[in-house]
Every structure is written in C-alpha cells, then in structure tokens.
C-alpha cells in the first residue's frame, strides 16, 4: 500500500484526501513550530517519467520505506501522447493514470510541492510544511511553462517559425522534414523569435534574431506556441544546485551533481545538453540508478550516459519519422533500416506500442531504453553478413 504523507494540522479547516485504505490525511501547511519531520534514504523530487522509473528501481533495491517521492500531482501523464491528443488520434484521458497507482507500493509519497532546497544540510522543505532529511537526493522535476496561447478556427494555412537556425537539430532527419514541409506547403521561417502576442487582434509578432531591427507581424486563426521553459522556481532559486540557466548542474556522463556528491538529476531539470524527452529519461535511468547505488556504497561511479534521445516525429495520421541520436547529434538508430523516412511502422510503434511499453515496463523500472534491442539487431545482422 502506497503511503501518502501530509502535515499534521490542529485547528484549521481544510481539504482532505482519502487514501485507498480509507485513511484521511490533512493537506494544509502548519506554522514553523508544528512542522513535520521526515527522514529517508533516498528522496526523489518529481514524479514524472524519470522520477517514477527511479522510484521503482531504487525501492526494489533498497526496500520498503527507504525511498520517498515528493510530487503534488494526483495524476501522472504520459506526455509523449500529447501530440496524438492534439491531432485528434487519442483522447486526453488516455494519457494519464492516478499517481498512487503509478508509484510502487514500497515508496512513501508526499503529495506536495518542494519549495525550498538546503543541500548543505540535506533538507528539502515542502509546500505543506514538511522538512525532509535525506541521505541521497534525486532531482527529477519537469519544466515550468512561462507563457502560452491557443485559439482555433478552420481553413488556415500553416506557418512554422523557429528561433533555431535549422528545422531540426540532426541533419539526418532535418533533410527528411524539409521534404515533408515542401509536400504539405508548410511555410518555414528560421531564426525568428516570438516577442509578442496581441490576442485581441489575433496577431503574433516575431523578431529576426540575426537582424533585430526586422519585425514581422503575422495574423493567425490558431496559434500554437512552445513557450520558453525553465526548472521550477523553487529549484532555480537554489543557486548552489543550479547553473546560470536554472538547470541542475550535473556531470553530463554520470548525472551526479558537480558540487554535491549525494545529489543526482534525471530528465528535464538536468543541465545535460540532450533533447528533453521520455526516451532520454529512460536511457538515463539505469545510469542514475547504478551511480546512486555506487555513491551510497562509497564506490566509483562507472555508468555513463551517452546523450541518447528519441523524437518520434508524427507527420500524418499514418506516418512517423523516428529520430534517434546522441550528444554529438549523430544518428543512434535502433532498427536495421533507415529511420529518416516516413513510415507506418514507426507510427504504429508511437501510437500503439510505446504507451504500453511506458506504463508496463518503464514505470515499473524495467525499461532502460532501446540500447539492448539495438545491440541485438547489430549482432544478428553482423552474424548474418559473416554467414553469407
């Protein structure tokens, strides 16, 4: 049974949560004097893809009650499905499950947000007033969006504006995407930064990054914005943990913090220069797990993350380009055929197989990315070539 912890209030009225066992827990913050104390072997801040995967791995290794997860959300979302939801191919409810069913029963879940980090004393304070003392800290928070705007209308042409100098960071796939844009008559503008949205006029204002004096106004019927993102404010305010950009400053290979050796990071909040995807978190999870266990035992950290990331680029209702690459932006493909083409098989993988893999394997700590599958394919085809 997953244990949900909250503060012990005395005389204030507030909201209550009912656990599966029928026990009631109060969820209001208390005064400093009444703060609850909690100790754990490993504290995981963030219940996203990486946080839940490591909660499963570590709690299985360390045992019941040794791992605590801090996250305020009652639902866990499989975010890669959002592209399919936006395209009308999946329903939003298909993308989530209750957090208490996703987290292992061996962990303690504190349903609150982390609001203060004190790495010098190994303490994290939650929004509902709990001071958590840890031996090892894993930062697995997602990113916060700084703005967004959506409007909808029919019969529109499509214009794609990006601040990047390329359509996609890996040329192997960018060349294929240019062909898709040409075939679909999608107008692409590179090095354009969105600086203003005049919502009352349905006008988006862009600035030419290379020539800032050039300003472009575009009228829209529907505006889809990928906003600037950052780590949660509480984390960025802890300058001991984060770099100037606000991300947890870790070694890009071991994912261990550069200053605090009992702190690790996984997923979006880490300073690693990889694409922030669920596939990246999956590939990072065995590295973080093995290195955290080594650190707990005072041993050398030997596991290394190569920057693997995967971006299934849905190009239609029956087609997808599966982009896979490493830190060097070199293709790191799993399958024994060229993946820089639109394929139905990759669409089927994205829509049907990946969600099942995520919920049944990754969330239970058994999926470490496709490296073993990739190596198996290489071995099979290498043997086949020798035989022929």
mmCIF file of N, CA, C and O in Angstrom, residues 257-311:
data_model
loop_
_atom_site.group_PDB
_atom_site.id
_atom_site.type_symbol
_atom_site.label_atom_id
_atom_site.label_comp_id
_atom_site.label_asym_id
_atom_site.label_seq_id
_atom_site.Cartn_x
_atom_site.Cartn_y
_atom_site.Cartn_z
ATOM 1 N N UNK A 257 25.741 15.545 -9.370
ATOM 2 C CA UNK A 257 25.952 16.983 -9.211
ATOM 3 C C UNK A 257 27.444 17.296 -9.103
ATOM 4 O O UNK A 257 28.217 16.527 -8.527
ATOM 5 N N UNK A 258 27.839 18.414 -9.668
ATOM 6 C CA UNK A 258 29.258 18.768 -9.693
ATOM 7 C C UNK A 258 29.798 19.156 -8.321
ATOM 8 O O UNK A 258 30.996 19.022 -8.060
ATOM 9 N N UNK A 259 28.922 19.629 -7.437
ATOM 10 C CA UNK A 259 29.357 20.058 -6.108
ATOM 11 C C UNK A 259 28.933 19.088 -5.009
ATOM 12 O O UNK A 259 29.729 18.721 -4.156
ATOM 13 N N UNK A 260 27.670 18.670 -5.049
ATOM 14 C CA UNK A 260 27.130 17.798 -4.002
ATOM 15 C C UNK A 260 27.090 16.364 -4.506
ATOM 16 O O UNK A 260 26.288 16.023 -5.374
ATOM 17 N N UNK A 261 27.937 15.526 -3.966
ATOM 18 C CA UNK A 261 28.087 14.168 -4.479
ATOM 19 C C UNK A 261 26.936 13.248 -4.099
ATOM 20 O O UNK A 261 26.853 12.126 -4.614
ATOM 21 N N UNK A 262 26.041 13.706 -3.223
ATOM 22 C CA UNK A 262 24.867 12.906 -2.883
ATOM 23 C C UNK A 262 23.616 13.428 -3.585
ATOM 24 O O UNK A 262 22.489 13.130 -3.192
ATOM 25 N N UNK A 263 23.829 14.210 -4.640
ATOM 26 C CA UNK A 263 22.722 14.754 -5.429
ATOM 27 C C UNK A 263 22.894 14.337 -6.890
ATOM 28 O O UNK A 263 23.990 14.469 -7.460
ATOM 29 N N UNK A 264 21.807 13.841 -7.480
ATOM 30 C CA UNK A 264 21.778 13.472 -8.892
ATOM 31 C C UNK A 264 20.562 14.124 -9.547
ATOM 32 O O UNK A 264 19.658 14.606 -8.863
ATOM 33 N N UNK A 265 20.557 14.147 -10.860
ATOM 34 C CA UNK A 265 19.394 14.678 -11.577
ATOM 35 C C UNK A 265 19.097 13.799 -12.776
ATOM 36 O O UNK A 265 19.994 13.176 -13.352
ATOM 37 N N UNK A 266 17.824 13.754 -13.132
ATOM 38 C CA UNK A 266 17.391 12.981 -14.297
ATOM 39 C C UNK A 266 16.300 13.756 -15.026
ATOM 40 O O UNK A 266 15.530 14.494 -14.409
ATOM 41 N N UNK A 267 16.288 13.638 -16.328
ATOM 42 C CA UNK A 267 15.203 14.225 -17.106
ATOM 43 C C UNK A 267 15.344 15.707 -17.384
ATOM 44 O O UNK A 267 16.452 16.239 -17.508
ATOM 45 N N UNK A 268 14.205 16.395 -17.432
ATOM 46 C CA UNK A 268 14.142 17.773 -17.920
ATOM 47 C C UNK A 268 14.970 18.767 -17.119
ATOM 48 O O UNK A 268 15.521 19.716 -17.672
ATOM 49 N N UNK A 269 15.041 18.609 -15.803
ATOM 50 C CA UNK A 269 15.674 19.631 -14.965
ATOM 51 C C UNK A 269 17.195 19.574 -14.994
ATOM 52 O O UNK A 269 17.864 20.479 -14.506
ATOM 53 N N UNK A 270 17.773 18.509 -15.566
ATOM 54 C CA UNK A 270 19.230 18.364 -15.588
ATOM 55 C C UNK A 270 19.863 19.276 -16.632
ATOM 56 O O UNK A 270 19.262 19.591 -17.660
ATOM 57 N N UNK A 271 21.099 19.684 -16.375
ATOM 58 C CA UNK A 271 21.804 20.590 -17.293
ATOM 59 C C UNK A 271 22.395 19.873 -18.496
ATOM 60 O O UNK A 271 23.051 20.494 -19.329
ATOM 61 N N UNK A 272 22.180 18.579 -18.616
ATOM 62 C CA UNK A 272 22.731 17.803 -19.725
ATOM 63 C C UNK A 272 22.230 18.338 -21.064
ATOM 64 O O UNK A 272 21.040 18.614 -21.226
ATOM 65 N N UNK A 273 23.117 18.484 -22.054
ATOM 66 C CA UNK A 273 22.746 19.090 -23.345
ATOM 67 C C UNK A 273 22.102 18.112 -24.320
ATOM 68 O O UNK A 273 22.519 17.992 -25.474
ATOM 69 N N UNK A 274 21.080 17.417 -23.850
ATOM 70 C CA UNK A 274 20.362 16.477 -24.713
ATOM 71 C C UNK A 274 18.924 16.945 -24.887
ATOM 72 O O UNK A 274 18.439 17.796 -24.116
ATOM 73 N N UNK A 275 18.220 16.418 -25.871
ATOM 74 C CA UNK A 275 16.805 16.716 -26.022
ATOM 75 C C UNK A 275 16.052 16.154 -24.829
ATOM 76 O O UNK A 275 16.318 15.039 -24.382
ATOM 77 N N UNK A 276 15.104 16.940 -24.308
ATOM 78 C CA UNK A 276 14.376 16.538 -23.113
ATOM 79 C C UNK A 276 13.153 15.715 -23.520
ATOM 80 O O UNK A 276 12.106 16.259 -23.878
ATOM 81 N N UNK A 277 13.297 14.413 -23.500
ATOM 82 C CA UNK A 277 12.217 13.515 -23.894
ATOM 83 C C UNK A 277 12.105 12.372 -22.893
ATOM 84 O O UNK A 277 13.021 12.112 -22.108
ATOM 85 N N UNK A 278 10.965 11.665 -22.925
ATOM 86 C CA UNK A 278 10.791 10.496 -22.057
ATOM 87 C C UNK A 278 11.812 9.425 -22.395
ATOM 88 O O UNK A 278 12.287 8.695 -21.516
ATOM 89 N N UNK A 279 12.174 9.334 -23.682
ATOM 90 C CA UNK A 279 13.184 8.357 -24.101
ATOM 91 C C UNK A 279 14.535 8.671 -23.479
ATOM 92 O O UNK A 279 15.296 7.764 -23.112
ATOM 93 N N UNK A 280 14.850 9.958 -23.340
ATOM 94 C CA UNK A 280 16.101 10.350 -22.684
ATOM 95 C C UNK A 280 16.093 9.915 -21.229
ATOM 96 O O UNK A 280 17.092 9.395 -20.714
ATOM 97 N N UNK A 281 14.962 10.139 -20.554
ATOM 98 C CA UNK A 281 14.841 9.741 -19.151
ATOM 99 C C UNK A 281 14.999 8.231 -19.003
ATOM 100 O O UNK A 281 15.607 7.743 -18.044
ATOM 101 N N UNK A 282 14.442 7.487 -19.959
ATOM 102 C CA UNK A 282 14.571 6.024 -19.919
ATOM 103 C C UNK A 282 16.033 5.612 -20.034
ATOM 104 O O UNK A 282 16.504 4.731 -19.310
ATOM 105 N N UNK A 283 16.764 6.236 -20.948
ATOM 106 C CA UNK A 283 18.180 5.905 -21.137
ATOM 107 C C UNK A 283 19.028 6.369 -19.960
ATOM 108 O O UNK A 283 20.045 5.756 -19.627
ATOM 109 N N UNK A 284 18.617 7.453 -19.312
ATOM 110 C CA UNK A 284 19.347 7.956 -18.151
ATOM 111 C C UNK A 284 19.097 7.112 -16.906
ATOM 112 O O UNK A 284 19.951 7.047 -16.010
ATOM 113 N N UNK A 285 17.934 6.470 -16.842
ATOM 114 C CA UNK A 285 17.520 5.807 -15.602
ATOM 115 C C UNK A 285 18.487 4.723 -15.116
ATOM 116 O O UNK A 285 18.796 4.680 -13.917
ATOM 117 N N UNK A 286 19.019 3.830 -15.976
ATOM 118 C CA UNK A 286 19.970 2.842 -15.456
ATOM 119 C C UNK A 286 21.283 3.473 -15.020
ATOM 120 O O UNK A 286 21.936 2.986 -14.091
ATOM 121 N N UNK A 287 21.673 4.565 -15.685
ATOM 122 C CA UNK A 287 22.904 5.267 -15.325
ATOM 123 C C UNK A 287 22.766 5.884 -13.932
ATOM 124 O O UNK A 287 23.640 5.726 -13.068
ATOM 125 N N UNK A 288 21.648 6.594 -13.730
ATOM 126 C CA UNK A 288 21.418 7.227 -12.427
ATOM 127 C C UNK A 288 21.291 6.170 -11.338
ATOM 128 O O UNK A 288 21.866 6.304 -10.251
ATOM 129 N N UNK A 289 20.555 5.110 -11.634
ATOM 130 C CA UNK A 289 20.360 4.042 -10.642
ATOM 131 C C UNK A 289 21.688 3.422 -10.224
ATOM 132 O O UNK A 289 21.999 3.324 -9.032
ATOM 133 N N UNK A 290 22.468 3.002 -11.196
ATOM 134 C CA UNK A 290 23.740 2.344 -10.886
ATOM 135 C C UNK A 290 24.710 3.278 -10.168
ATOM 136 O O UNK A 290 25.412 2.874 -9.228
ATOM 137 N N UNK A 291 24.724 4.556 -10.576
ATOM 138 C CA UNK A 291 25.640 5.505 -9.948
ATOM 139 C C UNK A 291 25.178 5.923 -8.552
ATOM 140 O O UNK A 291 26.009 6.178 -7.665
ATOM 141 N N UNK A 292 23.867 5.991 -8.338
ATOM 142 C CA UNK A 292 23.370 6.311 -6.997
ATOM 143 C C UNK A 292 23.671 5.178 -6.017
ATOM 144 O O UNK A 292 24.078 5.420 -4.874
ATOM 145 N N UNK A 293 23.484 3.957 -6.467
ATOM 146 C CA UNK A 293 23.808 2.805 -5.614
ATOM 147 C C UNK A 293 25.302 2.781 -5.302
ATOM 148 O O UNK A 293 25.721 2.536 -4.163
ATOM 149 N N UNK A 294 26.127 3.076 -6.317
ATOM 150 C CA UNK A 294 27.573 3.131 -6.102
ATOM 151 C C UNK A 294 27.933 4.229 -5.105
ATOM 152 O O UNK A 294 28.774 4.030 -4.218
ATOM 153 N N UNK A 295 27.295 5.396 -5.248
ATOM 154 C CA UNK A 295 27.570 6.518 -4.343
ATOM 155 C C UNK A 295 27.160 6.187 -2.912
ATOM 156 O O UNK A 295 27.854 6.551 -1.954
ATOM 157 N N UNK A 296 26.027 5.505 -2.754
ATOM 158 C CA UNK A 296 25.579 5.102 -1.423
ATOM 159 C C UNK A 296 26.580 4.166 -0.760
ATOM 160 O O UNK A 296 26.751 4.172 0.460
ATOM 161 N N UNK A 297 27.275 3.371 -1.566
ATOM 162 C CA UNK A 297 28.257 2.411 -1.045
ATOM 163 C C UNK A 297 29.672 2.989 -1.005
ATOM 164 O O UNK A 297 30.611 2.312 -0.609
ATOM 165 N N UNK A 298 29.796 4.256 -1.448
ATOM 166 C CA UNK A 298 31.104 4.889 -1.448
ATOM 167 C C UNK A 298 32.026 4.374 -2.528
ATOM 168 O O UNK A 298 33.253 4.471 -2.416
ATOM 169 N N UNK A 299 31.443 3.859 -3.599
ATOM 170 C CA UNK A 299 32.242 3.306 -4.691
ATOM 171 C C UNK A 299 32.333 4.271 -5.873
ATOM 172 O O UNK A 299 31.604 5.256 -5.952
ATOM 173 N N UNK A 300 33.212 3.968 -6.805
ATOM 174 C CA UNK A 300 33.410 4.781 -8.002
ATOM 175 C C UNK A 300 32.195 4.693 -8.926
ATOM 176 O O UNK A 300 31.581 3.633 -9.072
ATOM 177 N N UNK A 301 31.864 5.811 -9.542
ATOM 178 C CA UNK A 301 30.744 5.857 -10.478
ATOM 179 C C UNK A 301 31.237 5.442 -11.858
ATOM 180 O O UNK A 301 32.094 6.106 -12.442
ATOM 181 N N UNK A 302 30.700 4.352 -12.387
ATOM 182 C CA UNK A 302 31.198 3.818 -13.653
ATOM 183 C C UNK A 302 30.193 3.878 -14.799
ATOM 184 O O UNK A 302 30.570 3.748 -15.958
ATOM 185 N N UNK A 303 28.927 4.042 -14.478
ATOM 186 C CA UNK A 303 27.911 4.052 -15.532
ATOM 187 C C UNK A 303 27.890 5.404 -16.243
ATOM 188 O O UNK A 303 27.994 6.461 -15.609
ATOM 189 N N UNK A 304 27.745 5.377 -17.569
ATOM 190 C CA UNK A 304 27.860 6.595 -18.386
ATOM 191 C C UNK A 304 26.661 6.746 -19.318
ATOM 192 O O UNK A 304 26.227 5.787 -19.968
ATOM 193 N N UNK A 305 26.136 7.965 -19.391
ATOM 194 C CA UNK A 305 25.037 8.316 -20.306
ATOM 195 C C UNK A 305 25.616 8.957 -21.557
ATOM 196 O O UNK A 305 26.425 9.879 -21.477
ATOM 197 N N UNK A 306 25.217 8.472 -22.723
ATOM 198 C CA UNK A 306 25.786 8.936 -23.992
ATOM 199 C C UNK A 306 24.975 10.034 -24.670
ATOM 200 O O UNK A 306 25.272 10.434 -25.794
ATOM 201 N N UNK A 307 23.939 10.531 -23.992
ATOM 202 C CA UNK A 307 23.134 11.596 -24.574
ATOM 203 C C UNK A 307 22.002 11.114 -25.450
ATOM 204 O O UNK A 307 21.387 11.904 -26.177
ATOM 205 N N UNK A 308 21.698 9.812 -25.402
ATOM 206 C CA UNK A 308 20.639 9.259 -26.253
ATOM 207 C C UNK A 308 19.317 10.006 -26.065
ATOM 208 O O UNK A 308 18.891 10.263 -24.940
ATOM 209 N N UNK A 309 18.688 10.330 -27.195
ATOM 210 C CA UNK A 309 17.353 10.929 -27.195
ATOM 211 C C UNK A 309 16.587 10.393 -28.386
ATOM 212 O O UNK A 309 17.178 10.019 -29.408
ATOM 213 N N UNK A 310 15.297 10.346 -28.245
ATOM 214 C CA UNK A 310 14.445 9.881 -29.335
ATOM 215 C C UNK A 310 13.273 10.838 -29.496
ATOM 216 O O UNK A 310 12.664 11.248 -28.505
ATOM 217 N N UNK A 311 12.987 11.201 -30.727
ATOM 218 C CA UNK A 311 11.852 12.074 -31.034
ATOM 219 C C UNK A 311 11.021 11.439 -32.145
ATOM 220 O O UNK A 311 11.394 11.526 -33.326
#
